Structure formats: structure tokens, C-alpha cells
mmCIF file with all atom_site columns, C-alpha atoms in Angstrom:
data_model
loop_
_atom_site.group_PDB
_atom_site.id
_atom_site.type_symbol
_atom_site.label_atom_id
_atom_site.label_alt_id
_atom_site.label_comp_id
_atom_site.label_asym_id
_atom_site.label_entity_id
_atom_site.label_seq_id
_atom_site.pdbx_PDB_ins_code
_atom_site.Cartn_x
_atom_site.Cartn_y
_atom_site.Cartn_z
_atom_site.occupancy
_atom_site.B_iso_or_equiv
_atom_site.pdbx_formal_charge
_atom_site.auth_seq_id
_atom_site.auth_comp_id
_atom_site.auth_asym_id
_atom_site.auth_atom_id
_atom_site.pdbx_PDB_model_num
ATOM 1   C CA . ALA A 1 1   ? 18.868  1.701   -33.073 1.00 78.00 ? 102 ALA A CA 1
ATOM 2   C CA . GLN A 1 2   ? 18.744  1.865   -29.306 1.00 87.00 ? 103 GLN A CA 1
ATOM 3   C CA . LYS A 1 3   ? 20.563  -0.797  -27.425 1.00 92.00 ? 104 LYS A CA 1
ATOM 4   C CA . VAL A 1 4   ? 22.167  -1.531  -24.070 1.00 95.00 ? 105 VAL A CA 1
ATOM 5   C CA . THR A 1 5   ? 25.110  -3.918  -23.818 1.00 96.00 ? 106 THR A CA 1
ATOM 6   C CA . GLN A 1 6   ? 26.325  -5.494  -20.615 1.00 97.00 ? 107 GLN A CA 1
ATOM 7   C CA . ALA A 1 7   ? 29.235  -7.548  -21.821 1.00 95.00 ? 108 ALA A CA 1
ATOM 8   C CA . GLN A 1 8   ? 29.926  -9.242  -18.492 1.00 96.00 ? 109 GLN A CA 1
ATOM 9   C CA . THR A 1 9   ? 27.529  -12.141 -18.114 1.00 95.00 ? 110 THR A CA 1
ATOM 10  C CA . GLU A 1 10  ? 28.777  -13.249 -14.711 1.00 96.00 ? 111 GLU A CA 1
ATOM 11  C CA . ILE A 1 11  ? 31.288  -11.891 -12.234 1.00 97.00 ? 112 ILE A CA 1
ATOM 12  C CA . SER A 1 12  ? 32.536  -13.704 -9.175  1.00 98.00 ? 113 SER A CA 1
ATOM 13  C CA . VAL A 1 13  ? 34.435  -11.915 -6.403  1.00 97.00 ? 114 VAL A CA 1
ATOM 14  C CA . VAL A 1 14  ? 35.422  -12.474 -2.824  1.00 97.00 ? 115 VAL A CA 1
ATOM 15  C CA . GLU A 1 15  ? 33.890  -10.310 -0.147  1.00 97.00 ? 116 GLU A CA 1
ATOM 16  C CA . LYS A 1 16  ? 35.551  -6.890  0.308   1.00 97.00 ? 117 LYS A CA 1
ATOM 17  C CA . GLU A 1 17  ? 36.812  -6.780  -3.261  1.00 97.00 ? 118 GLU A CA 1
ATOM 18  C CA . ASP A 1 18  ? 35.805  -3.845  -5.435  1.00 97.00 ? 119 ASP A CA 1
ATOM 19  C CA . VAL A 1 19  ? 33.893  -4.715  -8.579  1.00 97.00 ? 120 VAL A CA 1
ATOM 20  C CA . THR A 1 20  ? 32.841  -2.716  -11.638 1.00 98.00 ? 121 THR A CA 1
ATOM 21  C CA . LEU A 1 21  ? 29.891  -3.624  -13.828 1.00 98.00 ? 122 LEU A CA 1
ATOM 22  C CA . ASP A 1 22  ? 30.112  -2.285  -17.352 1.00 98.00 ? 123 ASP A CA 1
ATOM 23  C CA . CYS A 1 23  ? 27.279  -0.780  -19.370 1.00 98.00 ? 124 CYS A CA 1
ATOM 24  C CA . VAL A 1 24  ? 27.517  0.567   -22.901 1.00 98.00 ? 125 VAL A CA 1
ATOM 25  C CA . TYR A 1 25  ? 24.514  2.048   -24.652 1.00 97.00 ? 126 TYR A CA 1
ATOM 26  C CA . GLU A 1 26  ? 23.572  3.159   -28.146 1.00 95.00 ? 127 GLU A CA 1
ATOM 27  C CA . THR A 1 27  ? 21.134  5.934   -28.974 1.00 92.00 ? 128 THR A CA 1
ATOM 28  C CA . ARG A 1 28  ? 20.812  8.802   -31.403 1.00 90.00 ? 129 ARG A CA 1
ATOM 29  C CA . ASP A 1 29  ? 18.714  10.826  -28.991 1.00 87.00 ? 130 ASP A CA 1
ATOM 30  C CA . THR A 1 30  ? 20.339  13.785  -27.284 1.00 87.00 ? 131 THR A CA 1
ATOM 31  C CA . THR A 1 31  ? 18.042  13.516  -24.294 1.00 87.00 ? 132 THR A CA 1
ATOM 32  C CA . TYR A 1 32  ? 17.636  10.250  -22.458 1.00 90.00 ? 133 TYR A CA 1
ATOM 33  C CA . TYR A 1 33  ? 17.848  8.637   -19.057 1.00 89.00 ? 134 TYR A CA 1
ATOM 34  C CA . LEU A 1 34  ? 20.022  5.795   -17.858 1.00 93.00 ? 135 LEU A CA 1
ATOM 35  C CA . PHE A 1 35  ? 19.192  3.477   -14.991 1.00 93.00 ? 136 PHE A CA 1
ATOM 36  C CA . TRP A 1 36  ? 20.633  0.698   -12.914 1.00 96.00 ? 137 TRP A CA 1
ATOM 37  C CA . TYR A 1 37  ? 18.390  -1.889  -11.298 1.00 95.00 ? 138 TYR A CA 1
ATOM 38  C CA . LYS A 1 38  ? 19.267  -4.719  -8.929  1.00 96.00 ? 139 LYS A CA 1
ATOM 39  C CA . GLN A 1 39  ? 17.447  -8.053  -9.064  1.00 95.00 ? 140 GLN A CA 1
ATOM 40  C CA . PRO A 1 40  ? 18.100  -10.143 -5.931  1.00 94.00 ? 141 PRO A CA 1
ATOM 41  C CA . PRO A 1 41  ? 17.200  -13.850 -5.859  1.00 90.00 ? 142 PRO A CA 1
ATOM 42  C CA . SER A 1 42  ? 13.644  -12.940 -4.800  1.00 88.00 ? 143 SER A CA 1
ATOM 43  C CA . GLY A 1 43  ? 13.090  -11.618 -8.331  1.00 89.00 ? 144 GLY A CA 1
ATOM 44  C CA . GLU A 1 44  ? 11.860  -8.086  -7.751  1.00 90.00 ? 145 GLU A CA 1
ATOM 45  C CA . LEU A 1 45  ? 13.782  -5.341  -9.535  1.00 92.00 ? 146 LEU A CA 1
ATOM 46  C CA . VAL A 1 46  ? 15.056  -2.658  -7.193  1.00 93.00 ? 147 VAL A CA 1
ATOM 47  C CA . PHE A 1 47  ? 15.746  0.813   -8.559  1.00 91.00 ? 148 PHE A CA 1
ATOM 48  C CA . LEU A 1 48  ? 19.289  2.017   -7.814  1.00 93.00 ? 149 LEU A CA 1
ATOM 49  C CA . ILE A 1 49  ? 19.892  5.168   -9.803  1.00 90.00 ? 150 ILE A CA 1
ATOM 50  C CA . ARG A 1 50  ? 18.615  7.379   -12.614 1.00 88.00 ? 151 ARG A CA 1
ATOM 51  C CA . ARG A 1 51  ? 20.962  9.608   -14.619 1.00 88.00 ? 152 ARG A CA 1
ATOM 52  C CA . ASN A 1 52  ? 19.957  12.351  -17.061 1.00 86.00 ? 153 ASN A CA 1
ATOM 53  C CA . SER A 1 53  ? 21.989  12.519  -20.268 1.00 89.00 ? 154 SER A CA 1
ATOM 54  C CA . PHE A 1 54  ? 22.852  16.147  -19.550 1.00 86.00 ? 155 PHE A CA 1
ATOM 55  C CA . ASP A 1 55  ? 24.309  15.381  -16.156 1.00 82.00 ? 156 ASP A CA 1
ATOM 56  C CA . GLU A 1 56  ? 27.715  13.757  -16.427 1.00 80.00 ? 157 GLU A CA 1
ATOM 57  C CA . GLN A 1 57  ? 28.665  14.135  -12.812 1.00 80.00 ? 158 GLN A CA 1
ATOM 58  C CA . ASN A 1 58  ? 29.664  10.934  -11.164 1.00 81.00 ? 159 ASN A CA 1
ATOM 59  C CA . GLU A 1 59  ? 27.565  9.879   -8.232  1.00 83.00 ? 160 GLU A CA 1
ATOM 60  C CA . ILE A 1 60  ? 28.400  8.080   -5.035  1.00 84.00 ? 161 ILE A CA 1
ATOM 61  C CA . SER A 1 61  ? 25.929  6.514   -2.666  1.00 85.00 ? 162 SER A CA 1
ATOM 62  C CA . GLY A 1 62  ? 27.583  4.669   0.166   1.00 92.00 ? 163 GLY A CA 1
ATOM 63  C CA . ARG A 1 63  ? 29.532  1.773   -1.343  1.00 94.00 ? 164 ARG A CA 1
ATOM 64  C CA . TYR A 1 64  ? 27.962  2.353   -4.771  1.00 94.00 ? 165 TYR A CA 1
ATOM 65  C CA . SER A 1 65  ? 29.311  4.740   -7.382  1.00 93.00 ? 166 SER A CA 1
ATOM 66  C CA . TRP A 1 66  ? 28.449  5.405   -10.992 1.00 93.00 ? 167 TRP A CA 1
ATOM 67  C CA . ASN A 1 67  ? 30.675  6.711   -13.780 1.00 94.00 ? 168 ASN A CA 1
ATOM 68  C CA . PHE A 1 68  ? 28.759  8.246   -16.688 1.00 94.00 ? 169 PHE A CA 1
ATOM 69  C CA . GLN A 1 69  ? 30.877  9.064   -19.748 1.00 93.00 ? 170 GLN A CA 1
ATOM 70  C CA . LYS A 1 70  ? 28.888  10.388  -22.665 1.00 92.00 ? 171 LYS A CA 1
ATOM 71  C CA . SER A 1 71  ? 31.958  10.399  -24.930 1.00 92.00 ? 172 SER A CA 1
ATOM 72  C CA . THR A 1 72  ? 32.186  6.618   -24.716 1.00 95.00 ? 173 THR A CA 1
ATOM 73  C CA . SER A 1 73  ? 28.439  5.986   -24.183 1.00 95.00 ? 174 SER A CA 1
ATOM 74  C CA . SER A 1 74  ? 29.137  4.187   -20.958 1.00 96.00 ? 175 SER A CA 1
ATOM 75  C CA . PHE A 1 75  ? 27.476  4.166   -17.568 1.00 96.00 ? 176 PHE A CA 1
ATOM 76  C CA . ASN A 1 76  ? 29.515  1.894   -15.337 1.00 96.00 ? 177 ASN A CA 1
ATOM 77  C CA . PHE A 1 77  ? 28.628  0.858   -11.814 1.00 96.00 ? 178 PHE A CA 1
ATOM 78  C CA . THR A 1 78  ? 31.204  0.167   -9.097  1.00 96.00 ? 179 THR A CA 1
ATOM 79  C CA . ILE A 1 79  ? 30.614  -1.540  -5.781  1.00 96.00 ? 180 ILE A CA 1
ATOM 80  C CA . THR A 1 80  ? 33.345  -0.860  -3.257  1.00 96.00 ? 181 THR A CA 1
ATOM 81  C CA . ALA A 1 81  ? 34.138  -3.420  -0.583  1.00 97.00 ? 182 ALA A CA 1
ATOM 82  C CA . SER A 1 82  ? 31.564  -5.881  -1.878  1.00 97.00 ? 183 SER A CA 1
ATOM 83  C CA . GLN A 1 83  ? 29.400  -7.861  0.510   1.00 97.00 ? 184 GLN A CA 1
ATOM 84  C CA . VAL A 1 84  ? 27.533  -11.134 0.163   1.00 96.00 ? 185 VAL A CA 1
ATOM 85  C CA . VAL A 1 85  ? 24.256  -9.203  0.135   1.00 96.00 ? 186 VAL A CA 1
ATOM 86  C CA . ASP A 1 86  ? 25.375  -7.570  -3.106  1.00 97.00 ? 187 ASP A CA 1
ATOM 87  C CA . SER A 1 87  ? 24.947  -10.893 -4.882  1.00 97.00 ? 188 SER A CA 1
ATOM 88  C CA . ALA A 1 88  ? 22.274  -10.310 -7.506  1.00 97.00 ? 189 ALA A CA 1
ATOM 89  C CA . VAL A 1 89  ? 21.700  -9.676  -11.180 1.00 96.00 ? 190 VAL A CA 1
ATOM 90  C CA . TYR A 1 90  ? 22.265  -6.060  -12.119 1.00 97.00 ? 191 TYR A CA 1
ATOM 91  C CA . PHE A 1 91  ? 20.557  -4.465  -15.098 1.00 97.00 ? 192 PHE A CA 1
ATOM 92  C CA . CYS A 1 92  ? 21.476  -1.308  -16.917 1.00 97.00 ? 193 CYS A CA 1
ATOM 93  C CA . ALA A 1 93  ? 18.622  0.343   -18.839 1.00 94.00 ? 194 ALA A CA 1
ATOM 94  C CA . LEU A 1 94  ? 18.108  3.212   -21.259 1.00 93.00 ? 195 LEU A CA 1
ATOM 95  C CA . SER A 1 95  ? 14.965  5.318   -21.455 1.00 88.00 ? 196 SER A CA 1
ATOM 96  C CA . PRO A 1 96  ? 14.631  7.338   -24.632 1.00 78.00 ? 197 PRO A CA 1
ATOM 97  C CA . PRO A 1 97  ? 11.962  10.053  -24.900 1.00 69.00 ? 198 PRO A CA 1
ATOM 98  C CA . VAL A 1 98  ? 9.440   8.132   -26.990 1.00 61.00 ? 199 VAL A CA 1
ATOM 99  C CA . GLY A 1 99  ? 6.174   10.012  -27.317 1.00 54.00 ? 200 GLY A CA 1
ATOM 100 C CA . GLY A 1 100 ? 5.728   10.605  -23.622 1.00 50.00 ? 201 GLY A CA 1
ATOM 101 C CA . TYR A 1 101 ? 5.780   6.947   -22.774 1.00 59.00 ? 202 TYR A CA 1
ATOM 102 C CA . ASN A 1 102 ? 8.607   5.858   -20.540 1.00 69.00 ? 203 ASN A CA 1
ATOM 103 C CA . LYS A 1 103 ? 10.068  2.934   -22.425 1.00 79.00 ? 204 LYS A CA 1
ATOM 104 C CA . LEU A 1 104 ? 12.935  1.085   -20.779 1.00 88.00 ? 205 LEU A CA 1
ATOM 105 C CA . ILE A 1 105 ? 15.459  -0.779  -22.889 1.00 90.00 ? 206 ILE A CA 1
ATOM 106 C CA . PHE A 1 106 ? 17.325  -3.271  -20.752 1.00 93.00 ? 207 PHE A CA 1
ATOM 107 C CA . GLY A 1 107 ? 20.694  -4.877  -21.114 1.00 94.00 ? 208 GLY A CA 1
ATOM 108 C CA . ALA A 1 108 ? 20.950  -8.625  -20.614 1.00 94.00 ? 209 ALA A CA 1
ATOM 109 C CA . GLY A 1 109 ? 22.170  -8.177  -17.059 1.00 96.00 ? 210 GLY A CA 1
ATOM 110 C CA . THR A 1 110 ? 25.312  -9.096  -15.139 1.00 97.00 ? 211 THR A CA 1
ATOM 111 C CA . ARG A 1 111 ? 25.093  -11.743 -12.463 1.00 96.00 ? 212 ARG A CA 1
ATOM 112 C CA . LEU A 1 112 ? 27.332  -10.834 -9.529  1.00 98.00 ? 213 LEU A CA 1
ATOM 113 C CA . ALA A 1 113 ? 28.293  -13.496 -7.028  1.00 97.00 ? 214 ALA A CA 1
ATOM 114 C CA . VAL A 1 114 ? 30.073  -12.324 -3.888  1.00 97.00 ? 215 VAL A CA 1
ATOM 115 C CA . HIS A 1 115 ? 31.628  -15.141 -1.899  1.00 97.00 ? 216 HIS A CA 1
ATOM 116 C CA . PRO A 1 116 ? 32.519  -14.961 1.790   1.00 95.00 ? 217 PRO A CA 1
ATOM 117 C CA . ASP B 2 1   ? 2.882   0.644   2.445   1.00 63.00 ? 51  ASP B CA 1
ATOM 118 C CA . GLY B 2 2   ? 2.716   1.620   -1.220  1.00 69.00 ? 52  GLY B CA 1
ATOM 119 C CA . GLY B 2 3   ? 3.788   -0.880  -3.776  1.00 91.00 ? 53  GLY B CA 1
ATOM 120 C CA . ILE B 2 4   ? 2.971   -3.332  -6.510  1.00 94.00 ? 54  ILE B CA 1
ATOM 121 C CA . THR B 2 5   ? 1.418   -6.715  -5.855  1.00 95.00 ? 55  THR B CA 1
ATOM 122 C CA . GLN B 2 6   ? 1.619   -9.650  -8.205  1.00 95.00 ? 56  GLN B CA 1
ATOM 123 C CA . SER B 2 7   ? -0.032  -12.943 -7.502  1.00 89.00 ? 57  SER B CA 1
ATOM 124 C CA . PRO B 2 8   ? 0.577   -15.758 -7.406  1.00 90.00 ? 58  PRO B CA 1
ATOM 125 C CA . LYS B 2 9   ? 4.361   -16.036 -7.090  1.00 92.00 ? 59  LYS B CA 1
ATOM 126 C CA . TYR B 2 10  ? 4.355   -19.377 -8.937  1.00 94.00 ? 60  TYR B CA 1
ATOM 127 C CA . LEU B 2 11  ? 1.793   -20.535 -11.469 1.00 94.00 ? 61  LEU B CA 1
ATOM 128 C CA . PHE B 2 12  ? 1.532   -23.844 -13.287 1.00 93.00 ? 62  PHE B CA 1
ATOM 129 C CA . ARG B 2 13  ? -0.680  -24.493 -16.287 1.00 91.00 ? 63  ARG B CA 1
ATOM 130 C CA . LYS B 2 14  ? -1.218  -27.103 -18.921 1.00 91.00 ? 64  LYS B CA 1
ATOM 131 C CA . GLU B 2 15  ? -0.451  -26.271 -22.516 1.00 90.00 ? 65  GLU B CA 1
ATOM 132 C CA . GLY B 2 16  ? -3.491  -24.941 -24.358 1.00 89.00 ? 66  GLY B CA 1
ATOM 133 C CA . GLN B 2 17  ? -4.980  -23.137 -21.369 1.00 91.00 ? 67  GLN B CA 1
ATOM 134 C CA . ASN B 2 18  ? -5.240  -19.394 -21.014 1.00 93.00 ? 68  ASN B CA 1
ATOM 135 C CA . VAL B 2 19  ? -3.949  -17.986 -17.752 1.00 94.00 ? 69  VAL B CA 1
ATOM 136 C CA . THR B 2 20  ? -4.307  -14.533 -16.218 1.00 95.00 ? 70  THR B CA 1
ATOM 137 C CA . LEU B 2 21  ? -1.609  -12.911 -14.089 1.00 96.00 ? 71  LEU B CA 1
ATOM 138 C CA . SER B 2 22  ? -2.690  -10.178 -11.730 1.00 96.00 ? 72  SER B CA 1
ATOM 139 C CA . CYS B 2 23  ? -0.963  -6.881  -11.031 1.00 97.00 ? 73  CYS B CA 1
ATOM 140 C CA . GLU B 2 24  ? -2.229  -4.301  -8.546  1.00 97.00 ? 74  GLU B CA 1
ATOM 141 C CA . GLN B 2 25  ? -0.587  -1.047  -7.500  1.00 96.00 ? 75  GLN B CA 1
ATOM 142 C CA . ASN B 2 26  ? -1.451  1.489   -4.825  1.00 94.00 ? 76  ASN B CA 1
ATOM 143 C CA . LEU B 2 27  ? 1.122   4.071   -5.836  1.00 91.00 ? 77  LEU B CA 1
ATOM 144 C CA . ASN B 2 28  ? -1.459  6.156   -7.708  1.00 90.00 ? 78  ASN B CA 1
ATOM 145 C CA . HIS B 2 29  ? 0.621   5.739   -10.855 1.00 90.00 ? 79  HIS B CA 1
ATOM 146 C CA . ASP B 2 30  ? -0.978  6.339   -14.220 1.00 89.00 ? 80  ASP B CA 1
ATOM 147 C CA . ALA B 2 31  ? 1.312   4.125   -16.283 1.00 90.00 ? 81  ALA B CA 1
ATOM 148 C CA . MET B 2 32  ? 1.668   0.374   -15.945 1.00 93.00 ? 82  MET B CA 1
ATOM 149 C CA . TYR B 2 33  ? 3.789   -2.153  -17.792 1.00 94.00 ? 83  TYR B CA 1
ATOM 150 C CA . TRP B 2 34  ? 4.235   -5.886  -18.286 1.00 96.00 ? 84  TRP B CA 1
ATOM 151 C CA . TYR B 2 35  ? 7.645   -7.407  -18.956 1.00 96.00 ? 85  TYR B CA 1
ATOM 152 C CA . ARG B 2 36  ? 8.807   -10.902 -19.678 1.00 96.00 ? 86  ARG B CA 1
ATOM 153 C CA . GLN B 2 37  ? 12.180  -12.195 -18.483 1.00 95.00 ? 87  GLN B CA 1
ATOM 154 C CA . ASP B 2 38  ? 13.811  -15.346 -19.808 1.00 93.00 ? 88  ASP B CA 1
ATOM 155 C CA . PRO B 2 39  ? 16.940  -16.923 -18.285 1.00 85.00 ? 89  PRO B CA 1
ATOM 156 C CA . GLY B 2 40  ? 20.085  -14.968 -19.095 1.00 79.00 ? 90  GLY B CA 1
ATOM 157 C CA . GLN B 2 41  ? 18.173  -12.224 -20.814 1.00 82.00 ? 91  GLN B CA 1
ATOM 158 C CA . GLY B 2 42  ? 17.043  -8.751  -19.993 1.00 86.00 ? 92  GLY B CA 1
ATOM 159 C CA . LEU B 2 43  ? 13.437  -7.733  -19.665 1.00 93.00 ? 93  LEU B CA 1
ATOM 160 C CA . ARG B 2 44  ? 11.294  -7.395  -22.763 1.00 93.00 ? 94  ARG B CA 1
ATOM 161 C CA . LEU B 2 45  ? 8.172   -5.238  -22.865 1.00 93.00 ? 95  LEU B CA 1
ATOM 162 C CA . ILE B 2 46  ? 4.896   -7.024  -23.578 1.00 96.00 ? 96  ILE B CA 1
ATOM 163 C CA . TYR B 2 47  ? 2.253   -4.313  -23.100 1.00 95.00 ? 97  TYR B CA 1
ATOM 164 C CA . TYR B 2 48  ? 1.992   -0.945  -21.457 1.00 93.00 ? 98  TYR B CA 1
ATOM 165 C CA . SER B 2 49  ? -0.827  1.366   -20.439 1.00 93.00 ? 99  SER B CA 1
ATOM 166 C CA . GLN B 2 50  ? -0.500  5.083   -19.869 1.00 88.00 ? 100 GLN B CA 1
ATOM 167 C CA . ILE B 2 51  ? -4.053  5.635   -18.719 1.00 89.00 ? 101 ILE B CA 1
ATOM 168 C CA . VAL B 2 52  ? -7.208  3.752   -17.811 1.00 93.00 ? 102 VAL B CA 1
ATOM 169 C CA . ASN B 2 53  ? -8.999  2.107   -20.744 1.00 94.00 ? 103 ASN B CA 1
ATOM 170 C CA . ASP B 2 54  ? -5.977  2.540   -22.997 1.00 92.00 ? 104 ASP B CA 1
ATOM 171 C CA . PHE B 2 55  ? -3.022  0.225   -23.639 1.00 94.00 ? 105 PHE B CA 1
ATOM 172 C CA . GLN B 2 56  ? -0.409  -0.328  -26.308 1.00 92.00 ? 106 GLN B CA 1
ATOM 173 C CA . LYS B 2 57  ? 1.584   -3.280  -27.591 1.00 94.00 ? 107 LYS B CA 1
ATOM 174 C CA . GLY B 2 58  ? 5.197   -3.523  -26.623 1.00 92.00 ? 108 GLY B CA 1
ATOM 175 C CA . ASP B 2 59  ? 7.939   -5.448  -28.382 1.00 90.00 ? 109 ASP B CA 1
ATOM 176 C CA . ILE B 2 60  ? 6.570   -8.977  -27.847 1.00 94.00 ? 110 ILE B CA 1
ATOM 177 C CA . ALA B 2 61  ? 2.771   -8.658  -27.568 1.00 96.00 ? 111 ALA B CA 1
ATOM 178 C CA . GLU B 2 62  ? 1.832   -11.681 -29.694 1.00 95.00 ? 112 GLU B CA 1
ATOM 179 C CA . GLY B 2 63  ? -0.019  -14.297 -27.680 1.00 96.00 ? 113 GLY B CA 1
ATOM 180 C CA . TYR B 2 64  ? -0.810  -11.909 -24.818 1.00 97.00 ? 114 TYR B CA 1
ATOM 181 C CA . SER B 2 65  ? -3.734  -9.646  -23.953 1.00 97.00 ? 115 SER B CA 1
ATOM 182 C CA . VAL B 2 66  ? -4.340  -7.035  -21.264 1.00 97.00 ? 116 VAL B CA 1
ATOM 183 C CA . SER B 2 67  ? -7.066  -4.820  -19.867 1.00 97.00 ? 117 SER B CA 1
ATOM 184 C CA . ARG B 2 68  ? -6.977  -1.611  -17.871 1.00 97.00 ? 118 ARG B CA 1
ATOM 185 C CA . GLU B 2 69  ? -10.412 -1.017  -16.400 1.00 97.00 ? 119 GLU B CA 1
ATOM 186 C CA . LYS B 2 70  ? -9.101  0.489   -13.176 1.00 96.00 ? 120 LYS B CA 1
ATOM 187 C CA . LYS B 2 71  ? -6.098  2.661   -12.468 1.00 95.00 ? 121 LYS B CA 1
ATOM 188 C CA . GLU B 2 72  ? -4.835  0.231   -9.870  1.00 96.00 ? 122 GLU B CA 1
ATOM 189 C CA . SER B 2 73  ? -5.079  -2.946  -11.911 1.00 97.00 ? 123 SER B CA 1
ATOM 190 C CA . PHE B 2 74  ? -3.427  -4.217  -15.098 1.00 98.00 ? 124 PHE B CA 1
ATOM 191 C CA . PRO B 2 75  ? -3.993  -7.968  -15.553 1.00 97.00 ? 125 PRO B CA 1
ATOM 192 C CA . LEU B 2 76  ? -2.122  -9.905  -18.222 1.00 97.00 ? 126 LEU B CA 1
ATOM 193 C CA . THR B 2 77  ? -3.611  -12.934 -19.975 1.00 97.00 ? 127 THR B CA 1
ATOM 194 C CA . VAL B 2 78  ? -1.231  -15.425 -21.505 1.00 95.00 ? 128 VAL B CA 1
ATOM 195 C CA . THR B 2 79  ? -3.223  -17.113 -24.234 1.00 93.00 ? 129 THR B CA 1
ATOM 196 C CA . SER B 2 80  ? -2.765  -20.510 -25.802 1.00 89.00 ? 130 SER B CA 1
ATOM 197 C CA . ALA B 2 81  ? -1.427  -18.693 -28.867 1.00 88.00 ? 131 ALA B CA 1
ATOM 198 C CA . GLN B 2 82  ? 1.764   -17.789 -27.003 1.00 89.00 ? 132 GLN B CA 1
ATOM 199 C CA . LYS B 2 83  ? 4.292   -20.350 -28.243 1.00 89.00 ? 133 LYS B CA 1
ATOM 200 C CA . ASN B 2 84  ? 6.729   -20.244 -25.343 1.00 91.00 ? 134 ASN B CA 1
ATOM 201 C CA . PRO B 2 85  ? 4.812   -18.988 -22.299 1.00 93.00 ? 135 PRO B CA 1
ATOM 202 C CA . THR B 2 86  ? 7.112   -20.369 -19.619 1.00 95.00 ? 136 THR B CA 1
ATOM 203 C CA . ALA B 2 87  ? 8.925   -17.337 -18.213 1.00 96.00 ? 137 ALA B CA 1
ATOM 204 C CA . PHE B 2 88  ? 9.167   -14.886 -15.340 1.00 96.00 ? 138 PHE B CA 1
ATOM 205 C CA . TYR B 2 89  ? 6.651   -12.038 -15.679 1.00 97.00 ? 139 TYR B CA 1
ATOM 206 C CA . LEU B 2 90  ? 7.182   -8.668  -14.062 1.00 96.00 ? 140 LEU B CA 1
ATOM 207 C CA . CYS B 2 91  ? 4.699   -5.861  -13.708 1.00 96.00 ? 141 CYS B CA 1
ATOM 208 C CA . ALA B 2 92  ? 5.800   -2.254  -13.232 1.00 94.00 ? 142 ALA B CA 1
ATOM 209 C CA . SER B 2 93  ? 4.296   1.191   -12.834 1.00 92.00 ? 143 SER B CA 1
ATOM 210 C CA . SER B 2 94  ? 5.482   4.756   -13.162 1.00 88.00 ? 144 SER B CA 1
ATOM 211 C CA . GLY B 2 95  ? 4.153   8.178   -12.325 1.00 81.00 ? 145 GLY B CA 1
ATOM 212 C CA . SER B 2 96  ? 2.562   10.584  -14.756 1.00 64.00 ? 146 SER B CA 1
ATOM 213 C CA . GLY B 2 97  ? 3.784   13.897  -16.073 1.00 60.00 ? 147 GLY B CA 1
ATOM 214 C CA . SER B 2 98  ? 6.983   14.878  -17.793 1.00 60.00 ? 148 SER B CA 1
ATOM 215 C CA . GLY B 2 99  ? 9.225   15.212  -14.770 1.00 62.00 ? 149 GLY B CA 1
ATOM 216 C CA . ALA B 2 100 ? 12.329  13.125  -14.330 1.00 59.00 ? 150 ALA B CA 1
ATOM 217 C CA . SER B 2 101 ? 10.790  10.950  -11.638 1.00 61.00 ? 151 SER B CA 1
ATOM 218 C CA . SER B 2 102 ? 8.096   9.784   -14.064 1.00 65.00 ? 152 SER B CA 1
ATOM 219 C CA . TYR B 2 103 ? 10.801  7.824   -15.862 1.00 68.00 ? 153 TYR B CA 1
ATOM 220 C CA . GLU B 2 104 ? 11.385  5.623   -12.833 1.00 81.00 ? 154 GLU B CA 1
ATOM 221 C CA . GLN B 2 105 ? 9.547   2.356   -13.031 1.00 87.00 ? 155 GLN B CA 1
ATOM 222 C CA . TYR B 2 106 ? 8.753   0.454   -9.852  1.00 90.00 ? 156 TYR B CA 1
ATOM 223 C CA . PHE B 2 107 ? 8.477   -3.297  -10.130 1.00 93.00 ? 157 PHE B CA 1
ATOM 224 C CA . GLY B 2 108 ? 6.395   -5.964  -8.482  1.00 94.00 ? 158 GLY B CA 1
ATOM 225 C CA . PRO B 2 109 ? 7.836   -9.250  -7.155  1.00 94.00 ? 159 PRO B CA 1
ATOM 226 C CA . GLY B 2 110 ? 7.008   -11.134 -10.344 1.00 95.00 ? 160 GLY B CA 1
ATOM 227 C CA . THR B 2 111 ? 5.118   -14.305 -11.268 1.00 96.00 ? 161 THR B CA 1
ATOM 228 C CA . ARG B 2 112 ? 6.973   -17.358 -12.481 1.00 95.00 ? 162 ARG B CA 1
ATOM 229 C CA . LEU B 2 113 ? 4.759   -19.164 -14.988 1.00 96.00 ? 163 LEU B CA 1
ATOM 230 C CA . THR B 2 114 ? 5.451   -22.738 -15.996 1.00 95.00 ? 164 THR B CA 1
ATOM 231 C CA . VAL B 2 115 ? 3.446   -24.308 -18.797 1.00 92.00 ? 165 VAL B CA 1
ATOM 232 C CA . THR B 2 116 ? 3.798   -28.046 -19.445 1.00 90.00 ? 166 THR B CA 1
#
């Protein structure tokens, strides 16, 4: 079965703290993609990153960084020096290669609240 | 600017009425998707379409119907058969082909439907 688990339902931090959002996935496929999306209060999902299952290099983009560990089936997301604008719901998603159609399996999301 | 438009942002209906949610994209994407989001949950796939005049059921298609007469448009009808229609509905699209970027789905701003 394919599944994405985001165990942290809500996280609350004070501005400038670092915060890590956990994502654990299950799949039997050897090829797949992993994603992180941000959903601000406006509701629209904003694409943050895509990671190929063959590429285990960590990635950094400004204050955002991602740690992909295939051995533990995890794809964690860290925000360094958090800001109030980072407050949102963050979704991790898995895309298995299903017959050419790009299915996304979402986790339940982690609501991040950054307080001034 | 390219993007996905969903209207209206908020929609109210009486129980027993069918209602159609619109989704338009000008990204020249072949594939389009409809998701449902309930509070505290991830997104669940209702229907998807990989090409004009073709669409497939997702994980929770019962009580919904779609059409894909134009590449740019993928309207969703919530029928009276849908037992719990109140939810946030998100439309998405993705490019064609087998390249990595085709796995990225771009989302519209969503429609919040309330049925009383």
C-alpha cells in the first residue's frame, strides 16, 4: 500500500526558531517522486519541491532545506529562522508511477504557526 | 499570467441541489484533477482527466461528475447523491509527457462549498 504519514498535526514556534516537519512514506515502487506543498490561509497549494527517488542529495533553498533518506523512507522539511509568513499547512505527497497518470498521495498535513 | 482559476471562492447551496464548480487553466496542460479537502485531512482525488473527452474516477468519485470538452476547462458537478458535500474543493493541472516536471501539479485557489 502507498501511504504518506505526517505525524505532527500542529506545530507552534516563535519567530526565528528552526522547525522540522516530518514526513514518512510507504511504497513498494523503486521509482517515485516526493513533494512538499504549502497551503497558506488563502487556500491555494503552493509547490515547494519535487524529489526523485534516485536522488538522495539534500537540498537547500534559502531558509528551506529538505532531508531525503531512502533507508528510513523519510523526506523531512526544515525551515531555518522561521518567520510569521511561514505560518501555513504543509503537505508532503508521494507520486508513484501509475500508468502514466500523475497520482499524488497526500499526507494529512502539518499546521505550522509561527508567532512573533 | 498563466494559472488556474476557480470560481466562485465561496458557494452555498441547499441540500438536494446539484452544483457545478468551475476550473479553467491557461497553462496548456493536458492533465487536470479535482481534489476534496476536509478539515484536518489531506487532499483526496475525486476525478482526473489526462486528455480532452476522457476522464477517470479517483478515490472518492461517488456523488460527483465531470466533463472535459475543452483542454482549458474541467468543471465538477456535485450531485445530490453526494452524502457529505460540504468541503473545500481544489482543482489542479499538470503538464504532459513523461518528464519529471509533468509530475508537478499546479493548484487553483479552491472553492469552499457549504451545503445546508
